[in-house]
């Protein structure tokens, strides 16, 4: 248990302490910042205390040995790149008070399997879960407004995502290469599905959409060779001429 930001270390202070694997932040810490956590050896667990309200940009970036993070309920923001490249991270709880998750926050967390987006988060930023290749379950509890560029791109184990009716915008390549997703429902509030949004979703078979309300970018469904069922959304009152060769 320590405050690593107030304490200075000799580079070899923990030399030979091969069993150190759990870092508990001391209660004088109120925000998490970048630090060379490799000084403590191969950390697999980190516990963040209730005095902390934010996890700063790039705080744990590249900490490849990290497997589990326990975050106190006091935390309200997880900033850009906080857990970027934490390739062994399997478990993390995002507290209910969190209102923002920054760009690339979990980029390349290739062992992360499940995540729940809290109800106060209204935007999933660019590259947030990019190449989280083990992610198979995501629960969106919020009145989500936007899904950023490549936010779920490369999540090749993700087989289902329920998009809330509050969603207004999807950015480029948002679900690109999500090769296990079989069906998707786009609410009529989404006016544009941009380029490459579902490119490479090779198992996608069914989409529910209002084709008259929604515009399409280029190669939205490129390489979606199994897509064979379009369900016209319940917001549609009449069927008109449309190019269904998406």
PDB file of C-alpha atoms in Angstrom:
ATOM      1  CA  UNK A   1       0.000   0.000   0.000  1.00  0.00           C
ATOM      2  CA  UNK A   2       1.623   3.261  -1.107  1.00  0.00           C
ATOM      3  CA  UNK A   3       1.249   6.720  -2.622  1.00  0.00           C
ATOM      4  CA  UNK A   4       3.622   6.371  -5.589  1.00  0.00           C
ATOM      5  CA  UNK A   5       3.349  10.071  -6.496  1.00  0.00           C
ATOM      6  CA  UNK A   6       4.717  11.341  -3.160  1.00  0.00           C
ATOM      7  CA  UNK A   7       7.286   8.633  -2.568  1.00  0.00           C
ATOM      8  CA  UNK A   8      10.647   8.509  -4.347  1.00  0.00           C
ATOM      9  CA  UNK A   9      12.225   5.164  -5.167  1.00  0.00           C
ATOM     10  CA  UNK A  10      15.677   3.826  -5.719  1.00  0.00           C
ATOM     11  CA  UNK A  11      15.487   1.932  -9.047  1.00  0.00           C
ATOM     12  CA  UNK A  12      16.329  -1.360  -7.319  1.00  0.00           C
ATOM     13  CA  UNK A  13      14.235  -0.931  -4.188  1.00  0.00           C
ATOM     14  CA  UNK A  14      12.087  -3.998  -4.926  1.00  0.00           C
ATOM     15  CA  UNK A  15      14.787  -6.054  -6.636  1.00  0.00           C
ATOM     16  CA  UNK A  16      14.265  -9.744  -5.937  1.00  0.00           C
ATOM     17  CA  UNK A  17      10.722  -9.224  -4.598  1.00  0.00           C
ATOM     18  CA  UNK A  18       9.298 -11.501  -7.257  1.00  0.00           C
ATOM     19  CA  UNK A  19       5.993 -12.177  -5.476  1.00  0.00           C
ATOM     20  CA  UNK A  20       4.778  -8.539  -5.389  1.00  0.00           C
ATOM     21  CA  UNK A  21       1.694  -8.551  -7.605  1.00  0.00           C
ATOM     22  CA  UNK A  22      -0.892  -6.317  -5.882  1.00  0.00           C
ATOM     23  CA  UNK A  23      -0.682  -2.531  -5.618  1.00  0.00           C
ATOM     24  CA  UNK A  24      -3.118  -0.747  -3.285  1.00  0.00           C
ATOM     25  CA  UNK A  25      -3.135   3.021  -3.635  1.00  0.00           C
ATOM     26  CA  UNK A  26      -2.867   4.800  -0.297  1.00  0.00           C
ATOM     27  CA  UNK A  27      -5.895   6.926   0.691  1.00  0.00           C
ATOM     28  CA  UNK A  28      -4.011  10.227   0.223  1.00  0.00           C
ATOM     29  CA  UNK A  29      -4.252   9.695  -3.549  1.00  0.00           C
ATOM     30  CA  UNK A  30      -7.165  11.573  -5.170  1.00  0.00           C
ATOM     31  CA  UNK A  31      -6.356  11.091  -8.850  1.00  0.00           C
ATOM     32  CA  UNK A  32      -4.422   8.495 -10.794  1.00  0.00           C
ATOM     33  CA  UNK A  33      -1.664   9.719 -13.126  1.00  0.00           C
ATOM     34  CA  UNK A  34       0.929   8.054 -15.378  1.00  0.00           C
ATOM     35  CA  UNK A  35       3.709   6.327 -13.465  1.00  0.00           C
ATOM     36  CA  UNK A  36       6.321   3.657 -14.159  1.00  0.00           C
ATOM     37  CA  UNK A  37       4.483   0.869 -12.372  1.00  0.00           C
ATOM     38  CA  UNK A  38       7.015  -1.665 -13.644  1.00  0.00           C
ATOM     39  CA  UNK A  39       9.161  -0.582 -10.657  1.00  0.00           C
ATOM     40  CA  UNK A  40       6.907  -2.774  -8.504  1.00  0.00           C
ATOM     41  CA  UNK A  41       7.528  -5.856 -10.619  1.00  0.00           C
ATOM     42  CA  UNK A  42       4.823  -7.786 -12.485  1.00  0.00           C
ATOM     43  CA  UNK A  43       1.662  -6.316 -11.009  1.00  0.00           C
ATOM     44  CA  UNK A  44      -1.460  -8.346 -11.693  1.00  0.00           C
ATOM     45  CA  UNK A  45      -3.898  -6.506  -9.388  1.00  0.00           C
ATOM     46  CA  UNK A  46      -4.490  -2.830  -8.594  1.00  0.00           C
ATOM     47  CA  UNK A  47      -6.944  -1.432  -6.048  1.00  0.00           C
ATOM     48  CA  UNK A  48      -8.034   2.204  -6.349  1.00  0.00           C
ATOM     49  CA  UNK A  49      -9.392   3.780  -3.107  1.00  0.00           C
ATOM     50  CA  UNK A  50     -12.511   5.868  -2.483  1.00  0.00           C
ATOM     51  CA  UNK A  51     -10.458   9.084  -2.295  1.00  0.00           C
ATOM     52  CA  UNK A  52      -9.928   8.916  -6.081  1.00  0.00           C
ATOM     53  CA  UNK A  53     -12.357  10.623  -8.474  1.00  0.00           C
ATOM     54  CA  UNK A  54     -10.519  10.284 -11.782  1.00  0.00           C
ATOM     55  CA  UNK A  55      -8.188   7.906 -13.585  1.00  0.00           C
ATOM     56  CA  UNK A  56      -6.003  10.175 -15.694  1.00  0.00           C
ATOM     57  CA  UNK A  57      -4.840   9.864 -19.292  1.00  0.00           C
ATOM     58  CA  UNK A  58      -2.476   6.955 -19.990  1.00  0.00           C
ATOM     59  CA  UNK A  59      -2.301   6.081 -16.272  1.00  0.00           C
ATOM     60  CA  UNK A  60      -1.716   2.355 -16.739  1.00  0.00           C
ATOM     61  CA  UNK A  61      -0.784   2.408 -20.430  1.00  0.00           C
ATOM     62  CA  UNK A  62       1.178  -0.646 -21.483  1.00  0.00           C
ATOM     63  CA  UNK A  63       1.031  -2.424 -18.112  1.00  0.00           C
ATOM     64  CA  UNK A  64       0.867  -5.807 -19.792  1.00  0.00           C
ATOM     65  CA  UNK A  65       0.904  -7.945 -16.621  1.00  0.00           C
ATOM     66  CA  UNK A  66      -2.216  -6.301 -15.148  1.00  0.00           C
ATOM     67  CA  UNK A  67      -5.141  -8.743 -14.872  1.00  0.00           C
ATOM     68  CA  UNK A  68      -7.633  -7.149 -12.483  1.00  0.00           C
ATOM     69  CA  UNK A  69      -8.519  -3.611 -11.370  1.00  0.00           C
ATOM     70  CA  UNK A  70     -10.856  -2.760  -8.516  1.00  0.00           C
ATOM     71  CA  UNK A  71     -12.119   0.822  -8.847  1.00  0.00           C
ATOM     72  CA  UNK A  72     -13.800   2.610  -5.944  1.00  0.00           C
ATOM     73  CA  UNK A  73     -17.363   3.857  -6.419  1.00  0.00           C
ATOM     74  CA  UNK A  74     -16.127   7.464  -6.087  1.00  0.00           C
ATOM     75  CA  UNK A  75     -14.510   7.504  -9.553  1.00  0.00           C
ATOM     76  CA  UNK A  76     -16.398   9.632 -12.110  1.00  0.00           C
ATOM     77  CA  UNK A  77     -14.065   9.628 -15.126  1.00  0.00           C
ATOM     78  CA  UNK A  78     -11.755   7.237 -16.944  1.00  0.00           C
ATOM     79  CA  UNK A  79      -9.639   9.355 -19.251  1.00  0.00           C
ATOM     80  CA  UNK A  80      -7.977   8.829 -22.609  1.00  0.00           C
ATOM     81  CA  UNK A  81      -5.741   5.771 -22.906  1.00  0.00           C
ATOM     82  CA  UNK A  82      -6.061   4.880 -19.207  1.00  0.00           C
ATOM     83  CA  UNK A  83      -5.694   1.125 -19.794  1.00  0.00           C
ATOM     84  CA  UNK A  84      -4.268   1.254 -23.333  1.00  0.00           C
ATOM     85  CA  UNK A  85      -2.455  -1.962 -24.181  1.00  0.00           C
ATOM     86  CA  UNK A  86      -3.150  -3.733 -20.868  1.00  0.00           C
ATOM     87  CA  UNK A  87      -3.245  -6.999 -22.777  1.00  0.00           C
ATOM     88  CA  UNK A  88      -3.729  -9.290 -19.736  1.00  0.00           C
ATOM     89  CA  UNK A  89      -6.597  -7.294 -18.209  1.00  0.00           C
ATOM     90  CA  UNK A  90      -9.546  -9.651 -17.768  1.00  0.00           C
ATOM     91  CA  UNK A  91     -11.746  -7.969 -15.162  1.00  0.00           C
ATOM     92  CA  UNK A  92     -12.621  -4.365 -14.411  1.00  0.00           C
ATOM     93  CA  UNK A  93     -15.654  -2.797 -12.774  1.00  0.00           C
ATOM     94  CA  UNK A  94     -16.731   0.612 -14.081  1.00  0.00           C
ATOM     95  CA  UNK A  95     -18.526   2.398 -11.210  1.00  0.00           C
ATOM     96  CA  UNK A  96     -22.046   3.754 -11.642  1.00  0.00           C
ATOM     97  CA  UNK A  97     -20.880   7.355 -11.099  1.00  0.00           C
ATOM     98  CA  UNK A  98     -18.605   7.343 -14.158  1.00  0.00           C
ATOM     99  CA  UNK A  99     -19.855   9.909 -16.684  1.00  0.00           C
ATOM    100  CA  UNK A 100     -17.068   9.700 -19.287  1.00  0.00           C
ATOM    101  CA  UNK A 101     -14.774   7.059 -20.746  1.00  0.00           C
ATOM    102  CA  UNK A 102     -12.006   8.611 -22.820  1.00  0.00           C
ATOM    103  CA  UNK A 103     -10.745   7.808 -26.281  1.00  0.00           C
ATOM    104  CA  UNK A 104      -8.717   4.572 -26.508  1.00  0.00           C
ATOM    105  CA  UNK A 105      -9.327   3.890 -22.794  1.00  0.00           C
ATOM    106  CA  UNK A 106      -9.288   0.098 -23.298  1.00  0.00           C
ATOM    107  CA  UNK A 107      -7.513   0.001 -26.676  1.00  0.00           C
ATOM    108  CA  UNK A 108      -5.897  -3.415 -27.183  1.00  0.00           C
ATOM    109  CA  UNK A 109      -7.100  -4.949 -23.901  1.00  0.00           C
ATOM    110  CA  UNK A 110      -7.068  -8.279 -25.674  1.00  0.00           C
ATOM    111  CA  UNK A 111      -8.022 -10.417 -22.633  1.00  0.00           C
ATOM    112  CA  UNK A 112     -11.009  -8.317 -21.503  1.00  0.00           C
ATOM    113  CA  UNK A 113     -14.157 -10.442 -21.784  1.00  0.00           C
ATOM    114  CA  UNK A 114     -17.042  -8.418 -20.339  1.00  0.00           C
ATOM    115  CA  UNK A 115     -17.814  -4.762 -19.756  1.00  0.00           C
ATOM    116  CA  UNK A 116     -20.824  -2.778 -18.539  1.00  0.00           C
ATOM    117  CA  UNK A 117     -21.161   0.852 -19.637  1.00  0.00           C
ATOM    118  CA  UNK A 118     -22.793   2.805 -16.766  1.00  0.00           C
ATOM    119  CA  UNK A 119     -26.035   4.729 -17.108  1.00  0.00           C
ATOM    120  CA  UNK A 120     -24.421   8.207 -16.944  1.00  0.00           C
ATOM    121  CA  UNK A 121     -22.144   7.651 -19.954  1.00  0.00           C
ATOM    122  CA  UNK A 122     -23.660   9.259 -23.075  1.00  0.00           C
ATOM    123  CA  UNK A 123     -20.795   8.730 -25.521  1.00  0.00           C
ATOM    124  CA  UNK A 124     -18.449   5.863 -26.347  1.00  0.00           C
ATOM    125  CA  UNK A 125     -15.409   7.640 -27.746  1.00  0.00           C
ATOM    126  CA  UNK A 126     -13.114   6.774 -30.655  1.00  0.00           C
ATOM    127  CA  UNK A 127     -11.160   3.504 -30.322  1.00  0.00           C
ATOM    128  CA  UNK A 128     -12.458   2.909 -26.764  1.00  0.00           C
ATOM    129  CA  UNK A 129     -12.612  -0.893 -27.110  1.00  0.00           C
ATOM    130  CA  UNK A 130     -10.541  -1.239 -30.293  1.00  0.00           C
ATOM    131  CA  UNK A 131      -9.175  -4.768 -30.774  1.00  0.00           C
ATOM    132  CA  UNK A 132     -10.533  -6.118 -27.503  1.00  0.00           C
ATOM    133  CA  UNK A 133     -10.497  -9.486 -29.232  1.00  0.00           C
ATOM    134  CA  UNK A 134     -11.808 -11.512 -26.243  1.00  0.00           C
ATOM    135  CA  UNK A 135     -14.721  -9.145 -25.502  1.00  0.00           C
ATOM    136  CA  UNK A 136     -17.870 -11.237 -25.888  1.00  0.00           C
ATOM    137  CA  UNK A 137     -20.382  -9.300 -23.817  1.00  0.00           C
ATOM    138  CA  UNK A 138     -21.076  -5.596 -23.464  1.00  0.00           C
ATOM    139  CA  UNK A 139     -23.980  -4.169 -21.525  1.00  0.00           C
ATOM    140  CA  UNK A 140     -24.971  -0.582 -22.315  1.00  0.00           C
ATOM    141  CA  UNK A 141     -27.058   0.720 -19.433  1.00  0.00           C
ATOM    142  CA  UNK A 142     -27.062   4.349 -20.518  1.00  0.00           C
ATOM    143  CA  UNK A 143     -29.016   6.742 -22.706  1.00  0.00           C
ATOM    144  CA  UNK A 144     -26.172   6.548 -25.186  1.00  0.00           C
ATOM    145  CA  UNK A 145     -26.016   9.298 -27.847  1.00  0.00           C
ATOM    146  CA  UNK A 146     -22.959   8.404 -29.905  1.00  0.00           C
ATOM    147  CA  UNK A 147     -20.562   5.579 -30.763  1.00  0.00           C
ATOM    148  CA  UNK A 148     -17.164   6.838 -31.905  1.00  0.00           C
ATOM    149  CA  UNK A 149     -14.817   5.843 -34.709  1.00  0.00           C
ATOM    150  CA  UNK A 150     -13.573   2.233 -34.526  1.00  0.00           C
ATOM    151  CA  UNK A 151     -14.866   2.056 -30.949  1.00  0.00           C
ATOM    152  CA  UNK A 152     -15.602  -1.696 -31.240  1.00  0.00           C
ATOM    153  CA  UNK A 153     -13.564  -2.423 -34.358  1.00  0.00           C
ATOM    154  CA  UNK A 154     -11.748  -5.738 -34.216  1.00  0.00           C
ATOM    155  CA  UNK A 155     -13.820  -7.093 -31.310  1.00  0.00           C
ATOM    156  CA  UNK A 156     -13.853 -10.466 -33.019  1.00  0.00           C
ATOM    157  CA  UNK A 157     -15.492 -12.369 -30.112  1.00  0.00           C
ATOM    158  CA  UNK A 158     -18.418  -9.956 -29.723  1.00  0.00           C
ATOM    159  CA  UNK A 159     -21.541 -11.809 -30.836  1.00  0.00           C
ATOM    160  CA  UNK A 160     -24.253  -9.399 -29.713  1.00  0.00           C
ATOM    161  CA  UNK A 161     -24.693  -5.730 -28.917  1.00  0.00           C
ATOM    162  CA  UNK A 162     -27.976  -4.058 -28.055  1.00  0.00           C
ATOM    163  CA  UNK A 163     -27.963  -0.487 -29.336  1.00  0.00           C
ATOM    164  CA  UNK A 164     -30.226   1.723 -27.202  1.00  0.00           C
ATOM    165  CA  UNK A 165     -33.021   3.709 -28.900  1.00  0.00           C
ATOM    166  CA  UNK A 166     -31.418   6.955 -27.668  1.00  0.00           C
ATOM    167  CA  UNK A 167     -28.486   6.596 -30.109  1.00  0.00           C
ATOM    168  CA  UNK A 168     -28.105   9.446 -32.604  1.00  0.00           C
ATOM    169  CA  UNK A 169     -24.753   8.871 -34.307  1.00  0.00           C
ATOM    170  CA  UNK A 170     -22.389   6.092 -35.310  1.00  0.00           C
ATOM    171  CA  UNK A 171     -18.899   6.941 -36.590  1.00  0.00           C
ATOM    172  CA  UNK A 172     -16.673   5.320 -39.228  1.00  0.00           C
ATOM    173  CA  UNK A 173     -15.738   1.657 -38.738  1.00  0.00           C
ATOM    174  CA  UNK A 174     -17.538   1.539 -35.381  1.00  0.00           C
ATOM    175  CA  UNK A 175     -18.173  -2.211 -35.618  1.00  0.00           C
ATOM    176  CA  UNK A 176     -15.689  -3.149 -38.345  1.00  0.00           C
ATOM    177  CA  UNK A 177     -14.346  -6.733 -38.213  1.00  0.00           C
ATOM    178  CA  UNK A 178     -16.805  -7.783 -35.464  1.00  0.00           C
ATOM    179  CA  UNK A 179     -16.931 -11.145 -37.167  1.00  0.00           C
ATOM    180  CA  UNK A 180     -19.321 -12.957 -34.781  1.00  0.00           C
ATOM    181  CA  UNK A 181     -22.186 -10.423 -34.701  1.00  0.00           C
ATOM    182  CA  UNK A 182     -25.208 -12.010 -36.387  1.00  0.00           C
ATOM    183  CA  UNK A 183     -27.840  -9.302 -36.084  1.00  0.00           C
ATOM    184  CA  UNK A 184     -28.019  -5.593 -35.390  1.00  0.00           C
ATOM    185  CA  UNK A 185     -30.864  -3.132 -34.883  1.00  0.00           C
ATOM    186  CA  UNK A 186     -30.325   0.525 -35.788  1.00  0.00           C
ATOM    187  CA  UNK A 187     -32.795   2.964 -34.179  1.00  0.00           C
ATOM    188  CA  UNK A 188     -34.474   5.501 -36.506  1.00  0.00           C
ATOM    189  CA  UNK A 189     -32.807   8.339 -34.587  1.00  0.00           C
ATOM    190  CA  UNK A 190     -29.533   7.427 -36.369  1.00  0.00           C
ATOM    191  CA  UNK A 191     -29.541   9.515 -39.562  1.00  0.00           C
ATOM    192  CA  UNK A 192     -26.263   8.282 -41.041  1.00  0.00           C
ATOM    193  CA  UNK A 193     -24.434   4.977 -41.022  1.00  0.00           C
ATOM    194  CA  UNK A 194     -20.953   6.046 -42.133  1.00  0.00           C
ATOM    195  CA  UNK A 195     -18.340   4.272 -44.213  1.00  0.00           C
ATOM    196  CA  UNK A 196     -17.096   0.866 -43.108  1.00  0.00           C
ATOM    197  CA  UNK A 197     -19.417   0.850 -40.078  1.00  0.00           C
ATOM    198  CA  UNK A 198     -19.981  -2.919 -40.326  1.00  0.00           C
ATOM    199  CA  UNK A 199     -17.273  -3.817 -42.829  1.00  0.00           C
ATOM    200  CA  UNK A 200     -15.948  -7.328 -42.299  1.00  0.00           C
ATOM    201  CA  UNK A 201     -18.820  -8.457 -40.071  1.00  0.00           C
ATOM    202  CA  UNK A 202     -18.659 -11.774 -41.870  1.00  0.00           C
ATOM    203  CA  UNK A 203     -21.362 -13.464 -39.781  1.00  0.00           C
ATOM    204  CA  UNK A 204     -23.908 -10.632 -39.953  1.00  0.00           C
ATOM    205  CA  UNK A 205     -27.182 -12.051 -41.252  1.00  0.00           C
ATOM    206  CA  UNK A 206     -29.908  -9.642 -40.180  1.00  0.00           C
ATOM    207  CA  UNK A 207     -30.336  -5.891 -39.785  1.00  0.00           C
ATOM    208  CA  UNK A 208     -33.336  -3.925 -38.519  1.00  0.00           C
ATOM    209  CA  UNK A 209     -33.447  -0.398 -39.912  1.00  0.00           C
ATOM    210  CA  UNK A 210     -35.531   2.446 -41.276  1.00  0.00           C
ATOM    211  CA  UNK A 211     -33.936   2.764 -44.740  1.00  0.00           C
ATOM    212  CA  UNK A 212     -35.849   5.942 -45.573  1.00  0.00           C
ATOM    213  CA  UNK A 213     -34.649   7.871 -42.524  1.00  0.00           C
ATOM    214  CA  UNK A 214     -31.069   6.654 -42.637  1.00  0.00           C
ATOM    215  CA  UNK A 215     -28.318   7.562 -45.107  1.00  0.00           C
ATOM    216  CA  UNK A 216     -25.456   5.208 -45.872  1.00  0.00           C
ATOM    217  CA  UNK A 217     -21.749   5.820 -46.386  1.00  0.00           C
ATOM    218  CA  UNK A 218     -19.483   3.765 -48.620  1.00  0.00           C
ATOM    219  CA  UNK A 219     -18.826   0.072 -47.954  1.00  0.00           C
ATOM    220  CA  UNK A 220     -21.037   0.057 -44.866  1.00  0.00           C
ATOM    221  CA  UNK A 221     -21.661  -3.674 -45.248  1.00  0.00           C
ATOM    222  CA  UNK A 222     -18.578  -4.626 -47.295  1.00  0.00           C
ATOM    223  CA  UNK A 223     -17.629  -8.308 -46.857  1.00  0.00           C
ATOM    224  CA  UNK A 224     -20.886  -9.029 -45.009  1.00  0.00           C
ATOM    225  CA  UNK A 225     -21.550 -11.937 -47.350  1.00  0.00           C
ATOM    226  CA  UNK A 226     -24.170 -13.616 -45.116  1.00  0.00           C
ATOM    227  CA  UNK A 227     -26.414 -10.553 -44.777  1.00  0.00           C
ATOM    228  CA  UNK A 228     -29.695 -11.734 -46.267  1.00  0.00           C
ATOM    229  CA  UNK A 229     -32.476 -10.347 -44.065  1.00  0.00           C
ATOM    230  CA  UNK A 230     -33.508  -6.703 -43.747  1.00  0.00           C
ATOM    231  CA  UNK A 231     -36.246  -5.976 -41.211  1.00  0.00           C
ATOM    232  CA  UNK A 232     -37.983  -2.672 -41.881  1.00  0.00           C
ATOM    233  CA  UNK A 233     -38.178  -0.804 -38.571  1.00  0.00           C
ATOM    234  CA  UNK A 234     -41.533  -0.155 -36.908  1.00  0.00           C
ATOM    235  CA  UNK A 235     -41.122   3.594 -37.490  1.00  0.00           C
ATOM    236  CA  UNK A 236     -41.793   3.064 -41.225  1.00  0.00           C
ATOM    237  CA  UNK A 237     -45.372   3.892 -42.263  1.00  0.00           C
ATOM    238  CA  UNK A 238     -45.130   3.139 -45.987  1.00  0.00           C
ATOM    239  CA  UNK A 239     -42.766   1.251 -48.295  1.00  0.00           C
ATOM    240  CA  UNK A 240     -41.249   3.226 -51.149  1.00  0.00           C
ATOM    241  CA  UNK A 241     -38.632   2.663 -53.830  1.00  0.00           C
ATOM    242  CA  UNK A 242     -35.183   2.136 -52.312  1.00  0.00           C
ATOM    243  CA  UNK A 243     -31.874   0.614 -53.403  1.00  0.00           C
ATOM    244  CA  UNK A 244     -31.648  -2.348 -51.077  1.00  0.00           C
ATOM    245  CA  UNK A 245     -28.314  -3.405 -52.580  1.00  0.00           C
ATOM    246  CA  UNK A 246     -26.481  -2.021 -49.544  1.00  0.00           C
TER     247      UNK A 246
END
